[in-house]
């Protein structure tokens, strides 16, 4: 398979590595350079807040064979500018025929001069784990996916955990307050103190200054209030930025020959008729298939049913689709049950589903969402009827 002579990939995380793998899997024989700001070879992030934090894993390396991939791997090197067809890093300049942006996202930090930790990299995780000793007072700012997973691991390690959340429910930004609030009791059951509606003013040396003038003393403070796409270095490059790198359905940016994928890319979804950016492992895994195909003269579109999972408080939480398109929420079972599911509809079309401890239901829902199926809302509300049997007509 021929193609551009030189491909340069910026960002050596999952999406970057997968781009290289997919190019080679398609027979691309030209030169590939993979540039990463971290000094580690590509590794997986989901275990960092799970089995790494509990101490079951240390290393989450993706175990790619860089020699057989024939990739020029440049670690501890950051791209700083893209101008006039040249990529500049803090080490040197690169010429390219195709350029792929897979720089992921960086955690948001809060004001204040205290020692504020985040959980994004392997170094973050390993350093934080050392501090999670029995009796450590851990304050986590943010009851999102990572805050919940960290609270799970830290309470298991015997820490005194308090989670501060500005919204009225955990996971409110991710899945909406009506569904997110159903997870609030999980915190108390695990001995974690969850304070909802609790804004934070600043991270100070010995604790958290609260928005209402209060004070939470803490030994360790982790800010887990979300991430921003790592794209500021692209300002002025001609690559359009709109909540990340704006790409079309073929994952092409506004600059000829430049593509983007993974957490940093906001792609046009034909399925949802919306520009969407996800921080989902599954997107970083699969979008590079489309990038590689299109670098090699393809015209493939990326239009997934997005998928995310989280392991928290002994439960497997799974989400498929995008409920931003929905006008109705249907409960399939009562959240008070150990296992439950919620489905979002746009009209009678299933657009998203969340399940707790029901992986088969999630799989069936994902298929129906993928098929754009109309469903019978009455049947969908009956947990005795399998989701696959809820298609209308
Ligand atoms: C703790 C944690 C737990 C998670 N758990 C889950 C989960 O349970 N389920 C799920 O679906 N998803 C989960 N995710 C999200 C998932 O890991 C991400 O969606 C995925 O890692 C995105 O891959 P990526 O390659 O796009 O970006 P990243 O993994 O962020 O990789 C981007 C790389 O680019 C580098 N980079 C940035 N800027 C530059 C630059 N200018 N020059 C060179 N290199 C640069 C970065 O240092 C980074 O190494 C989790 C994420 C974290 C942090």
Coordinates of C-alpha atoms and ligand atoms in Angstrom, one line a residue:
X1 CA 0.0 0.0 0.0
X2 CA 1.5 3.3 -1.0
X3 CA 0.7 6.6 0.7
X4 CA 2.4 9.7 1.9
X5 CA 6.1 9.3 2.3
X6 CA 6.3 10.6 5.9
X7 CA 3.6 10.3 8.6
X8 CA 4.2 12.1 11.9
X9 CA 1.9 11.4 14.8
X10 CA 1.9 13.8 17.8
X11 CA 0.8 12.3 21.1
X12 CA 2.0 8.8 22.1
X13 CA -1.0 7.6 24.0
X14 CA -3.5 5.0 22.9
X15 CA -4.8 6.9 19.9
X16 CA -1.3 7.7 18.7
X17 CA -0.1 4.1 19.0
X18 CA -3.2 2.7 17.4
X19 CA -2.7 5.1 14.4
X20 CA 0.8 3.6 13.9
X21 CA -0.5 0.0 14.3
X22 CA -3.4 0.6 11.8
X23 CA -1.1 2.2 9.2
X24 CA 1.2 -0.8 9.3
X25 CA -1.7 -3.3 9.4
X26 CA -2.8 -1.7 6.1
X27 CA 0.6 -2.3 4.6
X28 CA 1.9 1.2 4.8
X29 CA 5.7 1.0 4.4
X30 CA 6.7 4.7 4.6
X31 CA 8.3 6.4 7.5
X32 CA 6.3 6.9 10.8
X33 CA 7.4 9.1 13.7
X34 CA 5.5 9.0 17.0
X35 CA 6.2 12.0 19.3
X36 CA 5.1 11.9 22.9
X37 CA 5.5 14.4 25.7
X38 CA 5.8 11.8 28.4
X39 CA 9.0 9.8 28.9
X40 CA 7.1 6.5 28.9
X41 CA 6.2 4.3 25.9
X42 CA 2.4 4.3 25.2
X43 CA 0.4 2.8 28.1
X44 CA -3.2 2.4 29.1
X45 CA -4.9 4.9 31.4
X46 CA -8.1 3.2 32.6
X47 CA -6.3 1.0 35.1
X48 CA -4.6 4.0 36.7
X49 CA -7.7 4.8 38.8
X50 CA -8.5 1.1 39.3
X51 CA -6.0 -1.7 39.6
X52 CA -3.0 0.6 39.8
X53 CA -4.6 2.5 42.6
X54 CA -5.5 -0.6 44.5
X55 CA -2.0 -1.9 44.1
X56 CA -2.9 -4.9 41.9
X57 CA -1.0 -3.5 38.8
X58 CA 2.1 -1.3 38.5
X59 CA 2.6 -1.3 34.8
X60 CA -0.1 -0.7 32.2
X61 CA 2.2 -0.5 29.1
X62 CA 0.5 -1.3 25.9
X63 CA 3.2 -3.8 25.0
X64 CA 3.5 -2.7 21.4
X65 CA 6.5 -4.1 19.5
X66 CA 8.1 -0.8 18.3
X67 CA 10.7 -2.6 16.3
X68 CA 8.3 -4.6 14.1
X69 CA 6.2 -1.4 13.8
X70 CA 9.3 0.3 12.5
X71 CA 8.3 3.5 14.2
X72 CA 10.7 6.3 15.1
X73 CA 9.5 6.8 18.7
X74 CA 10.4 10.2 20.2
X75 CA 9.6 10.4 23.9
X76 CA 9.9 13.3 26.3
X77 CA 9.4 15.6 23.4
X78 CA 6.6 18.1 23.0
X79 CA 5.1 19.7 19.9
X80 CA 5.1 23.4 20.4
X81 CA 4.1 24.8 17.0
X82 CA 2.6 24.0 13.6
X83 CA 3.3 26.6 11.0
X84 CA 3.7 26.7 7.2
X85 CA 3.7 22.9 7.0
X86 CA 6.4 22.4 9.6
X87 CA 5.9 20.8 13.0
X88 CA 8.2 22.2 15.7
X89 CA 8.9 20.5 19.0
X90 CA 10.9 21.6 21.9
X91 CA 13.7 19.5 20.4
X92 CA 13.7 19.8 16.6
X93 CA 11.6 20.4 13.5
X94 CA 9.8 17.8 11.4
X95 CA 8.6 17.8 7.8
X96 CA 5.5 15.6 7.1
X97 CA 3.2 14.5 4.4
X98 CA 0.5 13.5 6.8
X99 CA 0.2 14.7 10.3
X100 CA -2.0 13.1 13.0
X101 CA -2.9 14.9 16.2
X102 CA -3.5 12.6 19.2
X103 CA -2.5 14.8 22.1
X104 CA -5.3 13.7 24.4
X105 CA -6.4 16.0 27.2
X106 CA -5.0 17.6 30.4
X107 CA -6.7 17.8 33.8
X108 CA -8.2 21.1 34.9
X109 CA -6.6 22.6 38.0
X110 CA -8.2 24.8 40.6
X111 CA -6.8 28.0 42.1
X112 CA -4.7 28.0 45.2
X113 CA -1.1 27.4 46.3
X114 CA -1.6 24.1 48.0
X115 CA -0.2 20.7 46.7
X116 CA -2.8 19.8 44.2
X117 CA -2.7 16.4 42.6
X118 CA -4.4 15.2 39.5
X119 CA -4.8 11.7 38.0
X120 CA -4.0 11.5 34.4
X121 CA -0.6 9.9 33.9
X122 CA 1.2 6.8 35.2
X123 CA 3.5 9.0 37.2
X124 CA 0.5 10.8 38.8
X125 CA -1.0 7.4 39.7
X126 CA 2.1 5.8 41.2
X127 CA 3.0 8.9 43.2
X128 CA -0.6 9.3 44.5
X129 CA -0.8 5.6 45.5
X130 CA 2.1 5.9 47.8
X131 CA 0.2 8.6 49.8
X132 CA -2.9 6.6 50.2
X133 CA -2.2 5.0 53.6
X134 CA -4.6 3.9 56.2
X135 CA -5.9 7.0 58.0
X136 CA -4.8 9.5 55.3
X137 CA -7.3 12.3 54.9
X138 CA -8.0 12.4 51.2
X139 CA -10.1 15.2 49.7
X140 CA -11.2 14.6 46.1
X141 CA -12.7 17.6 44.3
X142 CA -15.2 16.3 41.8
X143 CA -17.6 13.3 41.8
X144 CA -17.1 12.4 38.1
X145 CA -15.9 9.1 36.8
X146 CA -12.3 9.5 38.1
X147 CA -13.3 11.0 41.4
X148 CA -15.6 8.0 42.0
X149 CA -13.0 5.4 41.0
X150 CA -10.3 7.0 43.1
X151 CA -12.7 7.2 46.1
X152 CA -13.4 3.5 45.6
X153 CA -9.7 2.6 45.7
X154 CA -8.7 5.0 48.5
X155 CA -11.5 3.9 50.8
X156 CA -10.4 0.3 50.2
X157 CA -6.9 1.3 51.2
X158 CA -8.2 2.6 54.5
X159 CA -8.1 6.3 53.8
X160 CA -10.6 8.8 55.2
X161 CA -12.2 10.0 52.0
X162 CA -14.3 13.1 51.4
X163 CA -15.6 13.9 47.9
X164 CA -16.6 17.5 47.2
X165 CA -18.9 18.1 44.3
X166 CA -20.3 21.4 43.2
X167 CA -23.3 19.9 41.4
X168 CA -26.3 18.4 43.1
X169 CA -25.4 14.9 42.0
X170 CA -22.4 12.7 41.2
X171 CA -21.7 12.3 37.5
X172 CA -24.1 15.2 36.7
X173 CA -22.0 16.5 33.8
X174 CA -21.6 13.0 32.3
X175 CA -25.0 11.4 32.6
X176 CA -27.3 14.1 34.0
X177 CA -28.3 14.7 37.7
X178 CA -31.4 12.5 37.5
X179 CA -29.4 9.4 36.8
X180 CA -26.2 10.5 38.6
X181 CA -28.0 11.0 41.9
X182 CA -28.8 7.3 42.0
X183 CA -25.1 6.6 42.6
X184 CA -24.9 8.9 45.7
X185 CA -25.7 6.1 48.2
X186 CA -22.7 4.1 46.9
X187 CA -20.4 6.6 48.5
X188 CA -21.9 6.3 52.0
X189 CA -22.0 2.5 51.8
X190 CA -18.3 2.5 51.2
X191 CA -17.6 4.9 54.1
X192 CA -16.9 7.9 51.8
X193 CA -18.3 11.2 52.7
X194 CA -19.9 12.8 49.7
X195 CA -20.7 16.5 49.9
X196 CA -23.0 17.7 47.1
X197 CA -23.6 21.3 46.1
X198 CA -20.2 22.0 47.6
X199 CA -18.2 24.6 45.6
X200 CA -14.4 24.8 46.2
X201 CA -12.7 28.2 46.4
X202 CA -9.0 27.2 46.5
X203 CA -6.6 24.4 47.3
X204 CA -4.5 25.5 50.2
X205 CA -1.4 23.8 51.9
X206 CA -3.3 21.9 54.5
X207 CA -6.8 21.6 53.1
X208 CA -9.5 22.9 50.9
X209 CA -11.0 26.4 51.2
X210 CA -14.7 25.9 50.5
X211 CA -16.9 28.3 48.5
X212 CA -19.2 28.9 51.4
X213 CA -16.3 30.1 53.6
X214 CA -15.8 26.6 55.2
X215 CA -12.6 24.6 55.5
X216 CA -11.9 20.9 54.9
X217 CA -8.5 19.8 56.4
X218 CA -6.8 17.2 54.2
X219 CA -3.4 15.5 53.9
X220 CA -3.8 14.8 50.2
X221 CA -6.0 16.7 47.7
X222 CA -6.8 15.5 44.3
X223 CA -8.6 17.7 41.7
X224 CA -10.8 15.6 39.5
X225 CA -13.1 18.2 37.9
X226 CA -12.5 17.2 34.2
X227 CA -10.0 17.7 31.4
X228 CA -9.4 20.1 28.5
X229 CA -8.2 18.9 25.1
X230 CA -4.4 19.4 24.9
X231 CA -4.5 21.6 21.8
X232 CA -3.3 25.1 22.9
X233 CA -0.1 24.7 21.0
X234 CA -2.1 24.6 17.8
X235 CA -3.5 28.1 18.1
X236 CA -2.6 30.2 15.1
X237 CA -1.7 27.0 13.1
X238 CA -4.8 27.2 10.8
X239 CA -6.2 24.0 12.4
X240 CA -9.6 24.9 13.5
X241 CA -10.2 24.5 17.2
X242 CA -13.7 24.1 18.6
X243 CA -13.7 22.2 21.9
X244 CA -10.6 20.4 20.7
X245 CA -9.4 19.9 17.2
X246 CA -12.4 20.2 14.9
X247 CA -12.5 17.3 12.4
X248 CA -15.0 16.2 9.9
X249 CA -16.6 12.8 9.7
X250 CA -13.4 11.5 8.1
X251 CA -11.4 12.9 11.0
X252 CA -9.7 15.5 8.7
X253 CA -8.9 18.9 10.2
X254 CA -9.2 22.2 8.3
X255 CA -5.5 21.8 7.2
X256 CA -4.8 19.5 4.2
X257 CA -3.1 16.3 5.3
X258 CA -3.7 16.9 9.1
X259 CA -6.0 14.4 11.0
X260 CA -7.0 14.1 14.6
X261 CA -8.4 11.4 16.9
X262 CA -9.0 10.4 20.5
X263 CA -9.6 12.7 23.4
X264 CA -8.3 15.8 21.6
X265 CA -10.7 15.5 18.6
X266 CA -14.2 16.8 18.2
X267 CA -15.7 15.0 15.2
X268 CA -18.8 15.5 13.2
X269 CA -21.3 12.6 14.0
X270 CA -23.8 11.9 11.2
X271 CA -25.6 9.7 13.7
X272 CA -26.3 12.5 16.2
X273 CA -26.0 15.4 13.7
X274 CA -23.7 17.0 16.2
X275 CA -20.0 17.8 16.7
X276 CA -18.9 15.5 19.6
X277 CA -15.8 14.9 21.6
X278 CA -15.5 12.0 23.9
X279 CA -12.9 11.0 26.5
X280 CA -13.6 7.3 26.0
X281 CA -11.0 4.6 25.7
X282 CA -13.1 2.9 22.9
X283 CA -12.9 6.0 20.8
X284 CA -9.1 6.2 21.1
X285 CA -9.0 2.5 20.2
X286 CA -11.1 2.7 17.0
X287 CA -11.0 6.2 15.5
X288 CA -7.4 5.6 14.4
X289 CA -8.7 2.8 12.0
X290 CA -10.4 5.6 10.2
X291 CA -7.5 8.0 10.3
X292 CA -5.1 5.3 8.9
X293 CA -7.6 4.3 6.1
X294 CA -8.0 8.0 5.1
X295 CA -4.3 8.8 5.2
X296 CA -4.0 5.9 2.6
X297 CA -6.4 7.6 0.2
X298 CA -9.6 6.3 1.8
X299 CA -12.8 8.2 2.4
X300 CA -14.1 6.3 5.5
X301 CA -16.3 8.0 8.0
X302 CA -16.2 7.6 11.7
X303 CA -19.6 7.3 13.3
X304 CA -19.5 5.1 16.4
X305 CA -22.0 4.4 19.0
X306 CA -19.7 5.8 21.7
X307 CA -19.0 3.4 24.6
X308 CA -17.6 4.0 28.1
X309 CA -17.3 1.9 31.2
X310 CA -16.4 2.7 34.9
X311 CA -15.7 0.4 37.8
X312 CA -16.8 2.0 41.0
X313 CA -17.8 0.9 44.5
X314 CA -17.8 -2.8 43.3
X315 CA -20.1 -2.1 40.4
X316 CA -19.6 -2.1 36.6
X317 CA -21.2 1.0 35.1
X318 CA -21.5 1.0 31.3
X319 CA -22.8 3.7 29.0
X320 CA -23.4 3.6 25.3
X321 CA -24.6 6.3 22.9
X322 CA -25.0 10.0 23.5
X323 CA -28.0 11.3 25.6
X324 CA -27.5 14.9 24.4
X325 CA -29.9 14.0 21.6
X326 CA -32.6 12.6 24.0
X327 CA -36.0 14.1 25.1
X328 CA -37.0 11.2 27.4
X329 CA -35.5 9.0 30.1
X330 CA -36.9 5.6 30.7
X331 CA -36.0 3.6 33.8
X332 CA -35.9 -0.2 33.1
X333 CA -35.4 -1.2 36.7
X334 CA -35.4 0.6 40.0
X335 CA -32.1 2.2 40.9
X336 CA -32.6 0.9 44.4
X337 CA -31.9 -2.6 43.0
X338 CA -28.4 -3.9 42.9
X339 CA -28.5 -3.9 39.1
X340 CA -30.4 -1.4 37.0
X341 CA -30.6 0.4 33.7
X342 CA -31.8 3.6 32.2
X343 CA -32.4 4.4 28.6
X344 CA -32.7 7.7 26.7
X345 CA -35.0 8.2 23.8
X346 CA -35.3 10.8 21.1
X347 CA -38.9 10.4 20.1
X348 CA -39.1 6.6 20.0
X349 CA -35.5 6.2 18.9
X350 CA -33.1 4.7 21.4
X351 CA -30.1 7.1 21.6
X352 CA -28.3 6.1 24.8
X353 CA -28.3 3.6 27.7
X354 CA -26.6 3.3 31.0
X355 CA -26.5 0.0 32.9
X356 CA -25.2 -1.0 36.3
X357 CA -24.1 -4.6 36.5
X358 CA -26.0 -5.6 33.4
X359 CA -23.4 -6.0 30.6
X360 CA -25.7 -8.0 28.3
X361 CA -28.4 -5.3 28.4
X362 CA -25.7 -2.8 27.5
X363 CA -24.6 -4.8 24.5
X364 CA -28.2 -5.2 23.3
X365 CA -28.8 -1.5 23.7
X366 CA -25.7 -0.6 21.9
X367 CA -26.8 -2.7 18.9
X368 CA -30.2 -1.1 18.8
X369 CA -28.7 2.4 19.0
X370 CA -26.3 1.4 16.2
X371 CA -29.2 0.3 14.1
X372 CA -31.0 3.6 14.7
X373 CA -33.9 1.4 15.9
X374 CA -37.3 2.7 17.0
X375 CA -38.4 1.1 20.2
X376 CA -41.6 0.4 22.1
X377 CA -41.2 2.6 25.2
X378 CA -43.7 0.5 27.2
X379 CA -41.8 -2.7 26.6
X380 CA -38.5 -0.9 27.3
X381 CA -39.8 0.1 30.7
X382 CA -40.3 -3.6 31.5
X383 CA -37.1 -5.1 32.8
X384 CA -38.6 -8.6 32.2
X385 CA -38.3 -8.0 28.4
X386 CA -34.8 -8.2 27.0
X387 CA -33.7 -4.9 25.4
X388 CA -33.2 -6.6 22.0
X389 CA -36.9 -7.5 22.1
X390 CA -38.0 -3.9 22.5
X391 CA -37.6 -2.8 18.9
X392 CA -40.9 -1.4 17.6
X393 CA -42.9 -3.2 14.9
Ligands
LIG1 C1 -7.3 7.7 35.3 C2 -8.1 7.4 34.1 C3 -9.1 6.5 34.0 C4 -9.9 6.2 32.9 N1 -10.8 5.2 32.9 C5 -11.5 5.1 31.8 C6 -12.5 4.0 31.7 O1 -12.7 3.3 32.7 N2 -13.2 3.9 30.6 C7 -13.0 4.6 29.5 O2 -13.7 4.4 28.5 N3 -12.1 5.6 29.5 C8 -11.3 5.8 30.6 N4 -10.4 6.8 30.6 C9 -10.2 7.7 29.4 C10 -9.2 7.0 28.4 O3 -8.1 6.6 29.1 C11 -8.9 8.1 27.4 O4 -10.1 8.4 26.6 C12 -7.8 7.7 26.4 O5 -6.6 7.5 27.2 C13 -7.6 8.7 25.4 O6 -6.5 8.4 24.6 P1 -5.7 9.4 23.7 O7 -4.6 8.7 23.1 O8 -6.7 10.2 22.9 O9 -5.1 10.5 24.8 P2 -4.1 10.3 25.9 O10 -4.2 9.0 26.5 O11 -4.2 11.5 26.8 O12 -2.6 10.4 25.2 C14 -2.2 11.6 24.7 C15 -0.7 11.7 24.8 O13 -0.2 12.9 24.1 C16 0.7 13.5 24.8 N5 0.8 14.9 24.5 C17 0.0 15.9 24.8 N6 0.4 17.1 24.3 C18 1.5 16.8 23.5 C19 2.3 17.6 22.7 N7 2.2 18.9 22.6 N8 3.4 17.0 22.2 C20 3.6 15.7 22.3 N9 2.8 14.9 23.1 C21 1.8 15.5 23.7 C22 0.3 13.3 26.3 O14 1.4 13.5 27.2 C23 -0.2 11.9 26.2 O15 0.8 11.0 26.6 C24 -9.6 7.1 31.7 C25 -8.7 8.1 31.8 C26 -7.9 8.3 32.9 C27 -6.9 9.4 33.0

